[in-house]
CSV table of C-alpha atoms in Angstrom, one decimal:
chain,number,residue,atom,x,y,z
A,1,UNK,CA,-5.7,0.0,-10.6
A,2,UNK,CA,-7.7,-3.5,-9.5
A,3,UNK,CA,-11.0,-2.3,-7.9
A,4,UNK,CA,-14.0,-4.5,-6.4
A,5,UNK,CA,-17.2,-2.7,-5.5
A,6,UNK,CA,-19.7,-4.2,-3.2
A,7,UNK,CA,-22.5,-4.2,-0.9
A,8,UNK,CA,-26.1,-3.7,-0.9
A,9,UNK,CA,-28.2,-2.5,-3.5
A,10,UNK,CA,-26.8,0.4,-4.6
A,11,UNK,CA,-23.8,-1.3,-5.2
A,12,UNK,CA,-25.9,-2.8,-8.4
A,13,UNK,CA,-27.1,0.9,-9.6
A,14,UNK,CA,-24.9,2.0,-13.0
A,15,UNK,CA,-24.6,5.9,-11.5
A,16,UNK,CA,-23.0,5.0,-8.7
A,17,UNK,CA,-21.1,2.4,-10.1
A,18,UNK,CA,-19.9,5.2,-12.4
A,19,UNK,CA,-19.5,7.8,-9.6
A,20,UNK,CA,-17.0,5.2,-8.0
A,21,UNK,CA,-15.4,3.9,-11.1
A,22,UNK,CA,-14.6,8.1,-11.7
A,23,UNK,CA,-13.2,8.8,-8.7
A,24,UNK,CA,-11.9,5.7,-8.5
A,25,UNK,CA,-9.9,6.6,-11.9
A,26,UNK,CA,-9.1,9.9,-10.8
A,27,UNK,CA,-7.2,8.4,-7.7
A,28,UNK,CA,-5.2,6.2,-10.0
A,29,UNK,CA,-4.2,8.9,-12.1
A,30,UNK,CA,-2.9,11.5,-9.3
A,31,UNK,CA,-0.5,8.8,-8.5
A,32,UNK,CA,0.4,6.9,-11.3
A,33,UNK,CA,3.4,5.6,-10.0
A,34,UNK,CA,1.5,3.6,-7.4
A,35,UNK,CA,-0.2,0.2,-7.6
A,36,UNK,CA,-3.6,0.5,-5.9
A,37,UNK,CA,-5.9,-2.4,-4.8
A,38,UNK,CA,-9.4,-1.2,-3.8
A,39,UNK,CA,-12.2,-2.3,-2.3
A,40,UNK,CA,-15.3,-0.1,-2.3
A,41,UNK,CA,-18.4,-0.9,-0.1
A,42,UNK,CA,-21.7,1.1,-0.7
A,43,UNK,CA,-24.9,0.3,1.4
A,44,UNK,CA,-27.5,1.8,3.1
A,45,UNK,CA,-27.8,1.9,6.9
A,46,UNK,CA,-30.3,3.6,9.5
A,47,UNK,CA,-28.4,5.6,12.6
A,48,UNK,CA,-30.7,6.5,15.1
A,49,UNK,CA,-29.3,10.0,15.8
A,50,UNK,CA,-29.0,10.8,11.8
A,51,UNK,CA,-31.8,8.9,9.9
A,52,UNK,CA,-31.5,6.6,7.2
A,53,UNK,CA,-27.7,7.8,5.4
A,54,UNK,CA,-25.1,5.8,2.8
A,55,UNK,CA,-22.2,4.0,4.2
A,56,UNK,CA,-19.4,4.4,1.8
A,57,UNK,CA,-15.9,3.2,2.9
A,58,UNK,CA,-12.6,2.1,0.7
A,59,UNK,CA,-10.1,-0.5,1.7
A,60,UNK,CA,-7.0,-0.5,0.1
A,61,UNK,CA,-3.5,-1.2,-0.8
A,62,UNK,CA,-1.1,0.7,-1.9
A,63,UNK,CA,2.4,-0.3,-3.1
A,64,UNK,CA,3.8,-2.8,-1.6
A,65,UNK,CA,1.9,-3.8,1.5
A,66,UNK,CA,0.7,-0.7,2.9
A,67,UNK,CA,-2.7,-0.6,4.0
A,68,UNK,CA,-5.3,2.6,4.0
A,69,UNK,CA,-9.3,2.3,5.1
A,70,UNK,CA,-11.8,5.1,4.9
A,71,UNK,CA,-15.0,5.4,5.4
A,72,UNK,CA,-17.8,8.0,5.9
A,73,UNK,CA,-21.8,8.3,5.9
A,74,UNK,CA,-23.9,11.2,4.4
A,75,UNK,CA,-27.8,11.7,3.5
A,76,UNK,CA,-26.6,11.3,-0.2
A,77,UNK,CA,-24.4,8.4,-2.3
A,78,UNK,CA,-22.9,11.0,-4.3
A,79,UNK,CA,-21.8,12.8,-0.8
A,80,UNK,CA,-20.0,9.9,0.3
A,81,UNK,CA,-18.4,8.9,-2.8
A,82,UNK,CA,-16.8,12.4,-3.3
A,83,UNK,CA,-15.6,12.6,1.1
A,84,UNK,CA,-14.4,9.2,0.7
A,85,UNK,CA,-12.0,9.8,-1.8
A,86,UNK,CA,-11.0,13.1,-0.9
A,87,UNK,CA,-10.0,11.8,2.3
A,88,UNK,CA,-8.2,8.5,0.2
A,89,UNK,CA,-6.4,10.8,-1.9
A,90,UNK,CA,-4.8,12.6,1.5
A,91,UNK,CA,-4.2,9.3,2.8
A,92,UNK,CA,-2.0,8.4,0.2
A,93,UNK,CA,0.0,11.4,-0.1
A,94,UNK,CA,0.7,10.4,3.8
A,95,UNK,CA,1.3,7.1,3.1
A,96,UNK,CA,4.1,8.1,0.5
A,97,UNK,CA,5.9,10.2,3.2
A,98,UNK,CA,8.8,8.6,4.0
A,99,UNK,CA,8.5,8.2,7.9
A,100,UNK,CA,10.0,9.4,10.6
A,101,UNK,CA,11.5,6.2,11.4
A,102,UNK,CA,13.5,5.9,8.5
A,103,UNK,CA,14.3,9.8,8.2
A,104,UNK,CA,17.0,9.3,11.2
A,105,UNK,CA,18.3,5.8,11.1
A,106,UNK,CA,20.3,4.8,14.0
A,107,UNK,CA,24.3,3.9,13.4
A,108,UNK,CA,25.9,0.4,14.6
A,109,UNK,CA,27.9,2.6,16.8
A,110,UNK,CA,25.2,4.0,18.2
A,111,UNK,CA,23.4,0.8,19.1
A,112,UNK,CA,26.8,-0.6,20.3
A,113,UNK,CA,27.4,2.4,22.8
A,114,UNK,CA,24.0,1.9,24.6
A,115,UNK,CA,24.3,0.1,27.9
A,116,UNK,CA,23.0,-3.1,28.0
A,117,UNK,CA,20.5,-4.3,31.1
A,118,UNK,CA,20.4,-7.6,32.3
A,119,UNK,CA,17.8,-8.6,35.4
């Protein structure tokens, strides 16, 4: 698993770093057969409605080509490490569901028998 971790301070403090780099880890190992590209942003922000919280969001690719971003702000780092990559490790369980588009794949025949409109 390549991983890139940015953004504000906090990005530079060795518990988080490790927080990430652990969960981080973990993710990589509940799908080992998967090639994951992260990229992990951590920075402080002030929301008028909440207070001063930490941004936390993960971009990433998984396989070949498929693309996942999550994000989430709490009060805590630690808090939005952890619901970030809970939410990452449902969102590529989903992404490795094969999709209803290719569950019921439409026959030749089928394409052949539709009518055709011209204007």
């Amino acid at each position: 698993m390549y991983m890139k971790i940015g953004g504000d301070t906090l990005a530079l403090d060795g518990a988080i770093r490790g927080q990430i780099e652990s969960e981080a880890q973990k993710l990589a190992n509940r799908f080992p057969d998967e090639r994951i590209e992260a990229h992990v942003t951590i920075q402080e922000e002030f929301d008028p409605l909440h207070g001063h919280r930490v941004r936390c969001e993960l971009s990433a690719k998984v396989g070949s080509g498929r693309q996942m971003v999550v994000r989430d702000a709490r009060k805590t780092a630690d808090e939005a490490i952890n619901e970030v990559f809970t939410a990452a490790r449902r969102s590529v369980r989903r992404l490795r569901r094969p999709s209803v588009l290719h569950a019921n794949p439409v026959s030749p025949a089928t394409l052949r028998a539709a009518p055709a409109t011209t204007h």
